[in-house]
Coordinates of C-alpha atoms in Angstrom, one line a residue:
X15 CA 0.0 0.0 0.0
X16 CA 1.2 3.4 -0.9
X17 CA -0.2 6.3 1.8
X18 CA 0.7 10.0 0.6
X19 CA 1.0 12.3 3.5
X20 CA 1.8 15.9 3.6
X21 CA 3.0 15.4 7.2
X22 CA 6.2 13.7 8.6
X23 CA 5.2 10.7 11.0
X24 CA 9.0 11.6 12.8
X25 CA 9.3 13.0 15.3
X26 CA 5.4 12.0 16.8
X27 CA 5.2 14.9 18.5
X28 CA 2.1 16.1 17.1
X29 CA -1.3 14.5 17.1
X30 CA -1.8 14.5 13.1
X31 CA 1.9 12.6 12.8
X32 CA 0.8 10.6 15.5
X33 CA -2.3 9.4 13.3
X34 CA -1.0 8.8 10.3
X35 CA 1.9 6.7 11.9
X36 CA -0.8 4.9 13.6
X37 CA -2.6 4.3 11.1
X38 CA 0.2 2.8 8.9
X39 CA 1.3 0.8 11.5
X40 CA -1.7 -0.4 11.9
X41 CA -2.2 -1.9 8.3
X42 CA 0.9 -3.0 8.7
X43 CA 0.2 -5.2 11.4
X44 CA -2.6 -7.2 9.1
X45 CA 0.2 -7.7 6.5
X46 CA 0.6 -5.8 4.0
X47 CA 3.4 -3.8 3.2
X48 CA 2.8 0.2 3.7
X49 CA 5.1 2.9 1.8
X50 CA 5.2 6.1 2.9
X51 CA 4.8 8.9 -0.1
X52 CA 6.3 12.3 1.9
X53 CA 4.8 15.5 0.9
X54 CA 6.3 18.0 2.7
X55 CA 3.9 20.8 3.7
X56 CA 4.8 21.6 7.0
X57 CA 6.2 25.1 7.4
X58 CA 9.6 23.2 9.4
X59 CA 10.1 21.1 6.1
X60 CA 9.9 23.4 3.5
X61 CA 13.9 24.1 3.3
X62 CA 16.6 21.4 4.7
X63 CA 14.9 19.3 6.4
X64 CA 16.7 17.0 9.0
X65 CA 18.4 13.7 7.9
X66 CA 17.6 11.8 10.7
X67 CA 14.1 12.2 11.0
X68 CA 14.5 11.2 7.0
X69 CA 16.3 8.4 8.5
X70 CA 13.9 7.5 11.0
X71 CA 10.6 7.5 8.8
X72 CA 12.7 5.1 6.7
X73 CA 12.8 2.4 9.1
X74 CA 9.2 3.2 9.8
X75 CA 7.9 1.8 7.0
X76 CA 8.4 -0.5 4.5
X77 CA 9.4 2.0 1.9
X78 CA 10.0 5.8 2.2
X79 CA 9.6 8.4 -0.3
X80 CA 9.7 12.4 -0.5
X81 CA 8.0 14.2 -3.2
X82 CA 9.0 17.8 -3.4
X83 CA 6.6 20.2 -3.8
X84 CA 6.5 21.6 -7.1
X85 CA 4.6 24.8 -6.7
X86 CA 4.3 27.3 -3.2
X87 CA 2.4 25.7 -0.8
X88 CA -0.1 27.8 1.2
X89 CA -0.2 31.2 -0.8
X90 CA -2.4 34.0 0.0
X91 CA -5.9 33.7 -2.0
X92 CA -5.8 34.5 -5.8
X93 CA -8.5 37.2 -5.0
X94 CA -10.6 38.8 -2.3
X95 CA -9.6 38.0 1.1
X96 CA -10.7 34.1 1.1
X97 CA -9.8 31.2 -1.1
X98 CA -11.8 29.9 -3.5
X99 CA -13.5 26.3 -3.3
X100 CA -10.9 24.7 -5.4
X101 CA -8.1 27.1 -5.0
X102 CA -5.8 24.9 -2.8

């Protein structure tokens, strides 16, 4: 199984890393094999991020993957002051 997350599940310091690791683990334990798709949309992982919490998601799961973002993540709205439906 492939899960795509735009969250890190290291360090599980936070409640939604805490789920998706849980999760993951979880399926895991009935079997399968689960690789973790990393897109990185936290404001801490937009530049360097830190090789060993790299290194430790990769022994989380049975594969590990980043996927850079390819456009600016979280921009201000494209007009007015809210975003559209579909804007993000």
């Amino acid at each position: 199984m492939l899960m795509l997350a735009p969250t890190p599940t290291w360090p599980l310091d936070q409640g939604n890393r805490r789920r998706i690791h849980a999760l993951g683990q979880a399926i895991r334990a009935s079997g399968a094999e689960v690789h973790l798709a990393h897109y990185p949309a936290e404001h801490d992982w937009r530049g360097a991020a830190d090789a060993r919490a790299h290194a430790a998601m990769a022994a989380q799961w049975d594969g590990y993957f980043v996927v850079p973002p390819t456009r600016p993540l979280h921009p201000p709205p494209a007009a007015g002051e809210d975003h559209a439906i579909d804007e993000w």
